[in-house]
mmCIF file of C-alpha atoms and ligand atoms in Angstrom:
data_model
loop_
_atom_site.group_PDB
_atom_site.id
_atom_site.type_symbol
_atom_site.label_atom_id
_atom_site.label_comp_id
_atom_site.label_asym_id
_atom_site.label_seq_id
_atom_site.Cartn_x
_atom_site.Cartn_y
_atom_site.Cartn_z
ATOM 1 C CA MET A 1 -5.694 5.123 -10.034
ATOM 2 C CA LYS A 2 -3.433 1.889 -9.567
ATOM 3 C CA LEU A 3 -1.560 1.830 -6.296
ATOM 4 C CA ILE A 4 2.148 0.812 -6.588
ATOM 5 C CA ASP A 5 2.471 -1.720 -3.905
ATOM 6 C CA GLY A 6 6.136 -1.538 -2.773
ATOM 7 C CA LYS A 7 5.623 -3.863 0.037
ATOM 8 C CA GLN A 8 4.122 -6.478 -1.940
ATOM 9 C CA ILE A 9 6.841 -6.181 -4.655
ATOM 10 C CA ALA A 10 9.619 -5.982 -1.910
ATOM 11 C CA ALA A 11 8.140 -9.329 -0.463
ATOM 12 C CA THR A 12 8.017 -11.010 -4.100
ATOM 13 C CA ILE A 13 11.578 -9.904 -4.666
ATOM 14 C CA LYS A 14 12.599 -11.197 -1.312
ATOM 15 C CA ASP A 15 11.054 -14.686 -2.167
ATOM 16 C CA GLU A 16 12.867 -14.757 -5.203
ATOM 17 C CA ILE A 17 16.253 -13.991 -3.672
ATOM 18 C CA ALA A 18 15.541 -16.538 -0.993
ATOM 19 C CA SER A 19 14.920 -19.236 -3.637
ATOM 20 C CA GLU A 20 18.069 -17.988 -5.276
ATOM 21 C CA VAL A 21 20.282 -18.528 -2.102
ATOM 22 C CA LYS A 22 18.605 -21.907 -1.532
ATOM 23 C CA ARG A 23 19.776 -23.039 -4.930
ATOM 24 C CA ILE A 24 23.362 -21.594 -4.412
ATOM 25 C CA LYS A 25 23.216 -23.724 -0.983
ATOM 26 C CA ASP A 26 21.924 -26.876 -2.613
ATOM 27 C CA ASN A 27 24.942 -26.612 -5.034
ATOM 28 C CA ASP A 28 27.413 -25.968 -2.401
ATOM 29 C CA GLY A 29 28.229 -22.559 -3.403
ATOM 30 C CA LYS A 30 29.184 -19.454 -1.471
ATOM 31 C CA VAL A 31 26.084 -17.787 0.511
ATOM 32 C CA PRO A 32 26.101 -13.996 0.057
ATOM 33 C CA HIS A 33 27.453 -11.791 3.017
ATOM 34 C CA LEU A 34 26.498 -8.183 3.679
ATOM 35 C CA ALA A 35 28.582 -6.198 6.142
ATOM 36 C CA ALA A 36 27.734 -3.046 7.791
ATOM 37 C CA ILE A 37 29.995 -0.514 9.680
ATOM 38 C CA LEU A 38 28.020 1.541 12.091
ATOM 39 C CA VAL A 39 29.346 4.196 14.213
ATOM 40 C CA GLY A 40 27.804 5.624 17.391
ATOM 41 C CA GLU A 41 24.370 5.187 18.886
ATOM 42 C CA ASP A 42 22.045 7.186 16.692
ATOM 43 C CA PRO A 43 18.678 5.322 17.048
ATOM 44 C CA ALA A 44 17.496 5.776 13.325
ATOM 45 C CA SER A 45 20.827 4.458 12.040
ATOM 46 C CA GLN A 46 20.732 1.493 14.576
ATOM 47 C CA THR A 47 17.292 0.639 13.334
ATOM 48 C CA TYR A 48 18.289 0.888 9.846
ATOM 49 C CA VAL A 49 21.244 -1.544 10.351
ATOM 50 C CA ASN A 50 18.853 -3.976 12.357
ATOM 51 C CA ASN A 51 16.500 -4.021 9.612
ATOM 52 C CA LYS A 52 19.422 -4.720 7.277
ATOM 53 C CA SER A 53 20.545 -7.678 9.105
ATOM 54 C CA ARG A 54 17.040 -9.034 9.706
ATOM 55 C CA ALA A 55 16.189 -8.847 5.799
ATOM 56 C CA CYS A 56 19.639 -10.744 5.332
ATOM 57 C CA ASP A 57 18.534 -13.396 7.588
ATOM 58 C CA ARG A 58 15.206 -13.718 5.910
ATOM 59 C CA VAL A 59 16.636 -14.385 2.558
ATOM 60 C CA GLY A 60 19.343 -16.630 4.151
ATOM 61 C CA PHE A 61 22.443 -14.140 3.340
ATOM 62 C CA ASP A 62 25.293 -14.142 6.091
ATOM 63 C CA SER A 63 25.392 -10.563 7.766
ATOM 64 C CA SER A 64 27.867 -8.687 10.150
ATOM 65 C CA THR A 65 27.670 -5.360 11.595
ATOM 66 C CA TYR A 66 31.102 -3.805 12.835
ATOM 67 C CA ARG A 67 30.322 -1.411 15.454
ATOM 68 C CA PHE A 68 32.331 1.592 16.573
ATOM 69 C CA PRO A 69 32.118 4.283 19.217
ATOM 70 C CA VAL A 70 31.413 7.913 18.022
ATOM 71 C CA ASP A 71 34.934 9.081 18.853
ATOM 72 C CA VAL A 72 36.375 6.315 16.643
ATOM 73 C CA SER A 73 39.374 8.123 14.598
ATOM 74 C CA GLU A 74 39.139 8.384 10.913
ATOM 75 C CA LYS A 75 42.185 6.067 10.618
ATOM 76 C CA GLU A 76 40.679 3.213 12.736
ATOM 77 C CA LEU A 77 37.808 3.253 10.324
ATOM 78 C CA LEU A 78 39.525 3.197 7.378
ATOM 79 C CA ASP A 79 41.539 0.224 8.695
ATOM 80 C CA ALA A 80 38.301 -1.476 9.352
ATOM 81 C CA VAL A 81 36.928 -0.787 5.614
ATOM 82 C CA ASN A 82 40.310 -2.295 4.412
ATOM 83 C CA PHE A 83 40.137 -5.375 6.413
ATOM 84 C CA ILE A 84 36.663 -6.053 5.393
ATOM 85 C CA ASN A 85 37.777 -5.018 1.575
ATOM 86 C CA ASN A 86 40.612 -7.909 2.038
ATOM 87 C CA ASP A 87 38.284 -10.419 3.444
ATOM 88 C CA PRO A 88 37.107 -12.967 0.765
ATOM 89 C CA GLU A 89 33.914 -14.093 2.901
ATOM 90 C CA ILE A 90 32.479 -10.559 2.490
ATOM 91 C CA ASP A 91 30.845 -9.742 -0.619
ATOM 92 C CA GLY A 92 29.238 -6.375 0.061
ATOM 93 C CA LEU A 93 30.162 -3.596 2.597
ATOM 94 C CA ILE A 94 27.891 -0.539 3.682
ATOM 95 C CA VAL A 95 29.130 2.321 5.777
ATOM 96 C CA GLN A 96 25.838 3.598 7.720
ATOM 97 C CA LEU A 97 25.871 7.476 6.865
ATOM 98 C CA PRO A 98 25.974 10.019 8.215
ATOM 99 C CA LEU A 99 29.400 9.607 10.075
ATOM 100 C CA PRO A 100 30.477 11.966 12.885
ATOM 101 C CA ASP A 101 31.846 15.425 11.941
ATOM 102 C CA HIS A 102 35.371 14.665 12.476
ATOM 103 C CA ILE A 103 35.325 11.962 9.804
ATOM 104 C CA ASP A 104 35.374 12.405 6.175
ATOM 105 C CA ASN A 105 32.377 10.528 4.586
ATOM 106 C CA GLN A 106 33.686 10.923 1.379
ATOM 107 C CA LYS A 107 37.281 9.457 2.284
ATOM 108 C CA VAL A 108 35.651 6.493 3.826
ATOM 109 C CA ILE A 109 33.246 5.697 1.024
ATOM 110 C CA GLN A 110 36.194 5.890 -1.312
ATOM 111 C CA GLN A 111 38.105 3.453 0.608
ATOM 112 C CA ILE A 112 35.535 0.699 -0.250
ATOM 113 C CA ARG A 113 36.407 -1.344 -2.988
ATOM 114 C CA PRO A 114 34.027 -0.646 -5.604
ATOM 115 C CA GLU A 115 33.617 -4.152 -6.019
ATOM 116 C CA LYS A 116 31.970 -4.353 -2.541
ATOM 117 C CA ASP A 117 30.345 -1.043 -2.808
ATOM 118 C CA VAL A 118 26.801 -2.421 -2.847
ATOM 119 C CA ASP A 119 25.186 1.307 -1.934
ATOM 120 C CA GLY A 120 26.582 2.241 -5.030
ATOM 121 C CA PHE A 121 27.854 5.468 -3.434
ATOM 122 C CA HIS A 122 31.690 5.128 -4.718
ATOM 123 C CA PRO A 123 32.628 7.408 -7.379
ATOM 124 C CA VAL A 124 33.584 4.567 -9.660
ATOM 125 C CA ASN A 125 30.110 2.688 -9.602
ATOM 126 C CA VAL A 126 28.438 6.291 -9.936
ATOM 127 C CA GLY A 127 30.734 6.952 -12.938
ATOM 128 C CA ARG A 128 30.045 3.608 -14.521
ATOM 129 C CA MET A 129 26.437 4.116 -14.165
ATOM 130 C CA THR A 130 26.707 7.476 -15.700
ATOM 131 C CA ILE A 131 28.225 5.881 -18.805
ATOM 132 C CA GLY A 132 26.183 2.887 -18.733
ATOM 133 C CA LEU A 133 28.601 0.209 -17.717
ATOM 134 C CA PRO A 134 27.435 -2.305 -15.424
ATOM 135 C CA SER A 135 27.281 -1.040 -11.784
ATOM 136 C CA TYR A 136 25.759 -1.119 -8.519
ATOM 137 C CA VAL A 137 22.944 1.671 -8.507
ATOM 138 C CA SER A 138 22.048 3.234 -5.020
ATOM 139 C CA ALA A 139 19.194 1.630 -3.245
ATOM 140 C CA THR A 140 16.550 4.135 -3.879
ATOM 141 C CA PRO A 141 16.887 4.871 -7.624
ATOM 142 C CA PHE A 142 17.302 1.094 -8.074
ATOM 143 C CA GLY A 143 14.371 0.330 -6.020
ATOM 144 C CA ILE A 144 12.306 2.980 -8.104
ATOM 145 C CA MET A 145 13.412 1.475 -11.450
ATOM 146 C CA GLU A 146 12.459 -1.991 -10.228
ATOM 147 C CA LEU A 147 8.941 -0.756 -9.045
ATOM 148 C CA MET A 148 8.388 0.752 -12.530
ATOM 149 C CA MET A 149 9.605 -2.432 -14.630
ATOM 150 C CA ARG A 150 7.533 -4.693 -12.450
ATOM 151 C CA SER A 151 4.375 -2.417 -12.397
ATOM 152 C CA ARG A 152 4.779 -2.441 -16.331
ATOM 153 C CA ILE A 153 5.022 1.403 -16.688
ATOM 154 C CA GLU A 154 5.923 2.479 -20.059
ATOM 155 C CA THR A 155 8.934 4.854 -19.851
ATOM 156 C CA LYS A 156 10.073 5.055 -23.344
ATOM 157 C CA GLY A 157 9.668 8.667 -24.855
ATOM 158 C CA LYS A 158 7.533 9.825 -21.993
ATOM 159 C CA ASN A 159 8.316 13.219 -20.225
ATOM 160 C CA CYS A 160 9.696 12.574 -16.921
ATOM 161 C CA VAL A 161 10.066 15.334 -14.308
ATOM 162 C CA ILE A 162 12.197 14.873 -11.122
ATOM 163 C CA LEU A 163 11.923 17.039 -8.278
ATOM 164 C CA GLY A 164 15.127 17.109 -6.555
ATOM 165 C CA ARG A 165 18.921 16.643 -7.586
ATOM 166 C CA SER A 166 20.579 14.962 -4.622
ATOM 167 C CA ASN A 167 23.402 12.537 -4.926
ATOM 168 C CA ILE A 168 21.481 9.589 -3.573
ATOM 169 C CA VAL A 169 17.972 10.023 -5.282
ATOM 170 C CA GLY A 170 17.224 12.905 -7.675
ATOM 171 C CA LYS A 171 20.668 12.837 -9.858
ATOM 172 C CA PRO A 172 21.094 9.219 -10.265
ATOM 173 C CA MET A 173 17.304 8.897 -10.940
ATOM 174 C CA SER A 174 17.838 11.465 -13.693
ATOM 175 C CA LEU A 175 20.672 9.367 -15.397
ATOM 176 C CA LEU A 176 18.466 6.095 -15.278
ATOM 177 C CA MET A 177 15.384 7.572 -16.674
ATOM 178 C CA ALA A 178 17.537 9.051 -19.540
ATOM 179 C CA ARG A 179 19.558 6.019 -20.428
ATOM 180 C CA ASN A 180 19.042 3.936 -23.661
ATOM 181 C CA GLU A 181 17.294 1.214 -22.028
ATOM 182 C CA GLU A 182 14.054 0.146 -20.586
ATOM 183 C CA PRO A 183 12.874 1.290 -18.116
ATOM 184 C CA GLY A 184 14.537 4.628 -19.282
ATOM 185 C CA ASN A 185 14.409 6.445 -22.580
ATOM 186 C CA ALA A 186 12.695 9.391 -21.175
ATOM 187 C CA THR A 187 13.105 12.914 -21.562
ATOM 188 C CA VAL A 188 14.199 14.023 -18.158
ATOM 189 C CA THR A 189 13.737 17.322 -16.451
ATOM 190 C CA VAL A 190 15.364 17.795 -13.026
ATOM 191 C CA CYS A 191 13.838 20.471 -10.906
ATOM 192 C CA HIS A 192 15.607 22.011 -7.677
ATOM 193 C CA SER A 193 15.060 24.907 -5.257
ATOM 194 C CA LYS A 194 16.126 27.457 -8.210
ATOM 195 C CA THR A 195 13.738 26.156 -10.351
ATOM 196 C CA GLN A 196 11.363 28.692 -11.791
ATOM 197 C CA ASN A 197 7.559 27.894 -12.781
ATOM 198 C CA LEU A 198 7.772 24.643 -10.813
ATOM 199 C CA ALA A 199 4.128 23.912 -11.290
ATOM 200 C CA GLU A 200 4.002 24.610 -14.910
ATOM 201 C CA ILE A 201 6.804 22.128 -15.567
ATOM 202 C CA THR A 202 5.598 19.209 -13.076
ATOM 203 C CA SER A 203 2.159 19.477 -15.001
ATOM 204 C CA ARG A 204 3.679 18.538 -18.157
ATOM 205 C CA ALA A 205 4.978 15.381 -16.761
ATOM 206 C CA ASP A 206 3.852 11.944 -17.650
ATOM 207 C CA ILE A 207 5.955 10.565 -14.697
ATOM 208 C CA LEU A 208 6.688 12.878 -11.825
ATOM 209 C CA ILE A 209 9.379 11.682 -9.278
ATOM 210 C CA VAL A 210 9.431 13.689 -6.137
ATOM 211 C CA ALA A 211 12.338 13.575 -3.802
ATOM 212 C CA ILE A 212 12.515 17.082 -2.281
ATOM 213 C CA GLY A 213 12.100 16.491 1.490
ATOM 214 C CA GLN A 214 8.968 18.758 1.959
ATOM 215 C CA PRO A 215 5.843 17.262 3.463
ATOM 216 C CA GLU A 216 3.004 17.147 0.896
ATOM 217 C CA PHE A 217 4.624 19.558 -1.175
ATOM 218 C CA VAL A 218 2.771 18.363 -4.617
ATOM 219 C CA THR A 219 -0.577 19.156 -4.897
ATOM 220 C CA ALA A 220 -3.236 18.005 -7.508
ATOM 221 C CA ASP A 221 -2.940 21.188 -9.382
ATOM 222 C CA MET A 222 0.629 20.507 -10.036
ATOM 223 C CA VAL A 223 -0.067 16.962 -11.601
ATOM 224 C CA LYS A 224 -1.255 16.132 -15.179
ATOM 225 C CA GLU A 225 -4.209 13.960 -15.424
ATOM 226 C CA GLY A 226 -3.187 10.402 -15.687
ATOM 227 C CA ALA A 227 0.428 10.957 -14.504
ATOM 228 C CA VAL A 228 2.497 8.253 -12.737
ATOM 229 C CA VAL A 229 3.550 9.796 -9.537
ATOM 230 C CA ILE A 230 6.480 8.420 -7.449
ATOM 231 C CA ASP A 231 6.693 9.616 -3.968
ATOM 232 C CA VAL A 232 10.237 9.228 -2.330
ATOM 233 C CA GLY A 233 9.746 11.656 0.618
ATOM 234 C CA ILE A 234 9.122 10.297 4.106
ATOM 235 C CA HIS A 235 8.172 12.470 7.100
ATOM 236 C CA ARG A 236 6.925 11.463 10.503
ATOM 237 C CA VAL A 237 4.407 14.036 11.614
ATOM 238 C CA PRO A 238 2.140 14.080 15.034
ATOM 239 C CA SER A 239 -1.390 12.324 14.235
ATOM 240 C CA SER A 240 -4.426 12.178 16.644
ATOM 241 C CA LYS A 241 -5.499 9.175 14.491
ATOM 242 C CA THR A 242 -3.061 6.748 15.292
ATOM 243 C CA LYS A 243 -1.897 4.736 18.800
ATOM 244 C CA SER A 244 1.696 5.960 18.343
ATOM 245 C CA GLY A 245 0.631 9.711 17.848
ATOM 246 C CA PHE A 246 2.612 9.787 14.620
ATOM 247 C CA LYS A 247 1.921 8.831 10.959
ATOM 248 C CA LEU A 248 4.204 8.724 8.017
ATOM 249 C CA ILE A 249 3.498 11.168 5.041
ATOM 250 C CA GLY A 250 5.234 12.046 1.937
ATOM 251 C CA ASP A 251 6.406 14.708 -0.355
ATOM 252 C CA VAL A 252 3.034 14.394 -2.209
ATOM 253 C CA ARG A 253 -0.829 15.205 -1.014
ATOM 254 C CA PHE A 254 -1.766 11.553 -1.563
ATOM 255 C CA ASP A 255 -5.457 11.915 -1.097
ATOM 256 C CA GLU A 256 -5.918 14.578 -3.875
ATOM 257 C CA VAL A 257 -2.833 13.515 -6.231
ATOM 258 C CA SER A 258 -4.185 10.086 -6.290
ATOM 259 C CA GLU A 259 -7.374 11.230 -8.088
ATOM 260 C CA LYS A 260 -5.562 12.405 -10.927
ATOM 261 C CA ALA A 261 -2.699 9.912 -11.195
ATOM 262 C CA SER A 262 -2.787 6.680 -13.144
ATOM 263 C CA PHE A 263 -0.129 4.926 -10.865
ATOM 264 C CA ILE A 264 0.986 6.355 -7.534
ATOM 265 C CA THR A 265 3.219 4.982 -4.790
ATOM 266 C CA PRO A 266 1.822 5.341 -1.190
ATOM 267 C CA VAL A 267 3.655 6.735 1.748
ATOM 268 C CA PRO A 268 4.421 4.247 3.766
ATOM 269 C CA GLY A 269 4.602 1.264 1.432
ATOM 270 C CA GLY A 270 5.862 2.734 -1.859
ATOM 271 C CA VAL A 271 9.513 3.470 -2.641
ATOM 272 C CA GLY A 272 10.534 2.778 1.135
ATOM 273 C CA PRO A 273 10.365 -1.088 1.117
ATOM 274 C CA MET A 274 12.385 -1.449 -1.957
ATOM 275 C CA THR A 275 15.250 0.319 -0.412
ATOM 276 C CA ILE A 276 16.724 -2.726 1.720
ATOM 277 C CA VAL A 277 15.465 -5.113 -0.975
ATOM 278 C CA SER A 278 17.778 -3.138 -3.454
ATOM 279 C CA LEU A 279 20.568 -3.686 -1.346
ATOM 280 C CA LEU A 280 20.099 -7.590 -1.233
ATOM 281 C CA MET A 281 20.084 -7.375 -4.886
ATOM 282 C CA ASN A 282 23.203 -5.798 -5.143
ATOM 283 C CA THR A 283 24.628 -7.937 -2.536
ATOM 284 C CA LEU A 284 23.613 -11.024 -4.534
ATOM 285 C CA LYS A 285 25.024 -9.632 -7.591
ATOM 286 C CA ALA A 286 28.268 -9.079 -5.819
ATOM 287 C CA SER A 287 28.505 -12.667 -4.545
ATOM 288 C CA LYS A 288 27.881 -13.675 -8.370
ATOM 289 C CA LYS A 289 30.599 -11.267 -9.331
ATOM 290 C CA GLU A 290 27.951 -9.920 -11.961
ATOM 291 C CA ILE A 291 29.514 -6.482 -12.257
ATOM 292 C CA TYR A 292 33.009 -6.796 -12.118
ATOM 293 C CA GLY A 293 33.526 -10.323 -13.240
HETATM 294 P P1 NDP B 1 18.044 16.465 -0.118
HETATM 295 O O1 NDP B 1 17.533 17.252 0.998
HETATM 296 O O2 NDP B 1 19.377 15.784 -0.268
HETATM 297 O O3 NDP B 1 17.661 17.071 -1.401
HETATM 298 C C1 NDP B 1 16.482 17.680 -1.828
HETATM 299 C C2 NDP B 1 16.433 18.366 -3.121
HETATM 300 O O4 NDP B 1 15.139 18.894 -3.154
HETATM 301 C C3 NDP B 1 17.517 19.401 -3.602
HETATM 302 O O5 NDP B 1 18.095 19.116 -4.722
HETATM 303 C C4 NDP B 1 16.714 20.668 -3.330
HETATM 304 O O6 NDP B 1 17.301 21.639 -3.984
HETATM 305 C C5 NDP B 1 15.313 20.013 -3.737
HETATM 306 N N1 NDP B 1 14.134 20.973 -3.037
HETATM 307 C C6 NDP B 1 14.143 21.372 -1.976
HETATM 308 N N2 NDP B 1 13.222 22.128 -1.683
HETATM 309 C C7 NDP B 1 12.729 22.680 -3.044
HETATM 310 C C8 NDP B 1 11.566 23.110 -3.398
HETATM 311 N N3 NDP B 1 10.766 23.844 -2.683
HETATM 312 N N4 NDP B 1 11.317 23.426 -4.662
HETATM 313 C C9 NDP B 1 12.066 22.498 -5.611
HETATM 314 N N5 NDP B 1 13.157 21.742 -5.127
HETATM 315 C C10 NDP B 1 13.315 21.663 -4.040
HETATM 316 O O7 NDP B 1 17.023 14.979 -0.047
HETATM 317 P P2 NDP B 1 17.068 13.493 -0.514
HETATM 318 O O8 NDP B 1 16.976 13.364 -2.089
HETATM 319 O O9 NDP B 1 17.979 12.922 0.090
HETATM 320 O O10 NDP B 1 15.539 12.871 0.226
HETATM 321 C C11 NDP B 1 14.521 13.509 -0.197
HETATM 322 C C12 NDP B 1 13.308 12.924 0.445
HETATM 323 O O11 NDP B 1 13.140 11.578 0.121
HETATM 324 C C13 NDP B 1 13.358 13.227 1.948
HETATM 325 O O12 NDP B 1 12.165 13.431 2.558
HETATM 326 C C14 NDP B 1 13.661 11.777 2.474
HETATM 327 O O13 NDP B 1 13.718 11.484 3.812
HETATM 328 C C15 NDP B 1 13.264 10.669 1.372
HETATM 329 N N6 NDP B 1 14.103 9.589 1.234
HETATM 330 C C16 NDP B 1 13.536 8.689 1.161
HETATM 331 C C17 NDP B 1 13.978 7.332 0.867
HETATM 332 C C18 NDP B 1 13.302 6.162 1.070
HETATM 333 O O14 NDP B 1 13.808 4.806 0.980
HETATM 334 N N7 NDP B 1 11.779 5.977 0.846
HETATM 335 C C19 NDP B 1 15.507 7.117 0.671
HETATM 336 C C20 NDP B 1 16.108 8.481 0.557
HETATM 337 C C21 NDP B 1 15.488 9.715 0.855
HETATM 338 P P3 NDP B 1 18.659 22.332 -4.180
HETATM 339 O O15 NDP B 1 19.537 21.072 -4.732
HETATM 340 O O16 NDP B 1 18.747 23.522 -4.935
HETATM 341 O O17 NDP B 1 18.994 22.600 -2.505
#
């Protein structure tokens, strides 16, 4: 079994981006700038946005955070998106989700100019990805493709089974794995909560990508000998063995599945570290106008 070390791969990519930013600065070019809109005081959202801004500092990007109280009106938020859309200094904009209930998430996402939608959630970017045009791909699927590419995992002609069909992970993952490009060119099956004979389907997978949000759902008997297993799930559970009293686990029973897999991502340290790095890669593309010219 070979561990896919997302932490190490993410660190390498950050170094590559930092070198690129240095080169841009040395040539008096424009430093990439990522903006984030954060509404309310949710601790997880605050941590996530702070991590993004720290990652920007680490690679030499400019970053800014626009903070709003939880009772901000939809109109105020849409105006803020417009303001950032029209600021030539800002290359990429993300809106930290979820937004409060009185705000229509989709309306806000669709207000972002697709050229600045580095989260890849705007329907224009999703549509462009679907038909194989250059687009921003959302962070988690983009990160997984990068992990597979850098781990030299052969995907062409392989049986790929994806557990989960969410808009942010399972669905885009299925399109990327089926595209006529490398990595890609796999034969893809997407499973969800209504799928029958799930274990039989997963047991045929050469590549198994699990994003269902169920702690340690995938056990060794569901996995083919030598399969590549990508675990997207992340759960904080009580533990008597850690100082904090908690530990992180995935959607896969790592101890037993790692015995059968040829490659596997751990939790933590697998898919997770790639998410912010993907956002940095998209922001660099935005500042170089690689997607929309
Ligand atoms: P969602 O809850 O949006 O989607 C879960 C999907 O899994 C749905 O399609 C659902 O089916 C399916 N599903 C749920 N239970 C079962 C089951 N018993 N059998 C088969 N299919 C099932 O989750 P996300 O895609 O947003 O996230 C999945 C996991 O990945 C979560 O643990 C999340 O925390 C984690 N995550 C981690 C990230 C990272 O950076 N590491 C980033 C994003 C997510 P149906 O459609 O029928 O309801």
